[in-house]
Amino acid sequence: MSEQTTATSLADLKALVQGTPAAPAAEAPKREPKRDALGRSYATGSRKESVARVWIKPGKGQITINDKPAAKYFARPVLRMLITQPFLVADRYQAFDVVATVSGGGLSGQAGAVRHGISRALCNYEPELRGILKKAGFLTRDPRAVERKKYGKVKARRSFQFSKR
């Protein structure tokens, strides 16, 4: 009787076809934390037209955006909740201080950009959190943007008012 084997990669399949035993597959390399000399991790987040540059470091949970506290910069509670989501999912709430500079777009887009930046910076600081944050969808750049205005239209799709007379 012939021995039954299963191929888990292309190298295994090639070895089965050629009749030679395959070398064991190498494990994926471990990700190294990316920190600067001050122990901070940096990342850039973006959403719509907004871009956020985010630095995180271990601390008491203070979030500063454009040299203002987050509670003052993002007055709406929904936006403040949005930027703390990565810490809650990763179970690191009030464990990191955040300094962010945001430009472009409106407040909603800026909050999304800060959340994206915080998530990426957390992955740079602690690479083992990547799976949790990726599963929650915080590492994906939301591709939605405003549709451009077309000629012959009032806005992107809105036509001029029709008048029969």
mmCIF file of C-alpha atoms in Angstrom, residues 21-83:
data_model
loop_
_atom_site.group_PDB
_atom_site.id
_atom_site.type_symbol
_atom_site.label_atom_id
_atom_site.label_comp_id
_atom_site.label_asym_id
_atom_site.label_seq_id
_atom_site.Cartn_x
_atom_site.Cartn_y
_atom_site.Cartn_z
ATOM 1 C CA PRO A 21 10.987 14.702 0.803
ATOM 2 C CA ALA A 22 10.277 18.390 1.415
ATOM 3 C CA ALA A 23 12.164 20.518 3.893
ATOM 4 C CA PRO A 24 10.099 21.673 6.884
ATOM 5 C CA ALA A 25 8.416 25.024 6.280
ATOM 6 C CA ALA A 26 10.042 27.960 8.064
ATOM 7 C CA GLU A 27 7.934 29.799 10.626
ATOM 8 C CA ALA A 28 6.954 33.403 10.031
ATOM 9 C CA PRO A 29 9.498 35.793 11.538
ATOM 10 C CA LYS A 30 8.586 37.367 14.865
ATOM 11 C CA ARG A 31 7.758 41.062 14.632
ATOM 12 C CA GLU A 32 10.033 43.334 16.627
ATOM 13 C CA PRO A 33 8.677 46.339 18.560
ATOM 14 C CA LYS A 34 9.453 49.669 16.872
ATOM 15 C CA ARG A 35 10.304 52.299 19.505
ATOM 16 C CA ASP A 36 12.421 55.445 19.413
ATOM 17 C CA ALA A 37 15.070 56.520 21.948
ATOM 18 C CA LEU A 38 12.365 57.980 24.236
ATOM 19 C CA GLY A 39 10.369 54.714 24.297
ATOM 20 C CA ARG A 40 7.603 56.000 22.006
ATOM 21 C CA SER A 41 6.003 54.330 19.002
ATOM 22 C CA TYR A 42 4.887 56.345 15.975
ATOM 23 C CA ALA A 43 2.255 55.686 13.343
ATOM 24 C CA THR A 44 0.234 57.573 10.758
ATOM 25 C CA GLY A 45 -3.520 57.118 10.520
ATOM 26 C CA SER A 46 -5.864 58.389 7.837
ATOM 27 C CA ARG A 47 -9.594 58.600 7.179
ATOM 28 C CA LYS A 48 -11.397 60.547 4.416
ATOM 29 C CA GLU A 49 -9.239 63.653 3.924
ATOM 30 C CA SER A 50 -7.768 63.614 7.452
ATOM 31 C CA VAL A 51 -4.253 62.540 8.370
ATOM 32 C CA ALA A 52 -3.126 61.932 11.963
ATOM 33 C CA ARG A 53 0.441 61.569 13.206
ATOM 34 C CA VAL A 54 0.318 59.614 16.479
ATOM 35 C CA TRP A 55 2.937 58.913 19.155
ATOM 36 C CA ILE A 56 2.166 56.595 22.080
ATOM 37 C CA LYS A 57 4.227 55.911 25.203
ATOM 38 C CA PRO A 58 3.480 54.228 28.536
ATOM 39 C CA GLY A 59 1.668 56.603 30.865
ATOM 40 C CA LYS A 60 -1.582 57.415 32.659
ATOM 41 C CA GLY A 61 -3.936 57.514 29.668
ATOM 42 C CA GLN A 62 -3.719 61.211 28.744
ATOM 43 C CA ILE A 63 -4.693 61.887 25.131
ATOM 44 C CA THR A 64 -3.500 65.169 23.608
ATOM 45 C CA ILE A 65 -4.585 66.200 20.117
ATOM 46 C CA ASN A 66 -3.075 69.319 18.497
ATOM 47 C CA ASP A 67 -1.849 70.469 21.950
ATOM 48 C CA LYS A 68 -5.367 70.240 23.442
ATOM 49 C CA PRO A 69 -6.875 67.550 25.676
ATOM 50 C CA ALA A 70 -9.060 65.081 23.765
ATOM 51 C CA ALA A 71 -12.146 66.121 25.766
ATOM 52 C CA LYS A 72 -11.738 69.696 24.540
ATOM 53 C CA TYR A 73 -10.752 68.892 20.942
ATOM 54 C CA PHE A 74 -13.446 66.250 20.403
ATOM 55 C CA ALA A 75 -16.432 67.709 22.260
ATOM 56 C CA ARG A 76 -18.854 64.966 21.151
ATOM 57 C CA PRO A 77 -18.749 61.837 23.352
ATOM 58 C CA VAL A 78 -19.065 59.579 20.282
ATOM 59 C CA LEU A 79 -15.783 60.906 18.876
ATOM 60 C CA ARG A 80 -14.009 60.471 22.225
ATOM 61 C CA MET A 81 -15.326 56.903 22.427
ATOM 62 C CA LEU A 82 -14.050 56.280 18.880
ATOM 63 C CA ILE A 83 -10.450 57.171 19.721
#
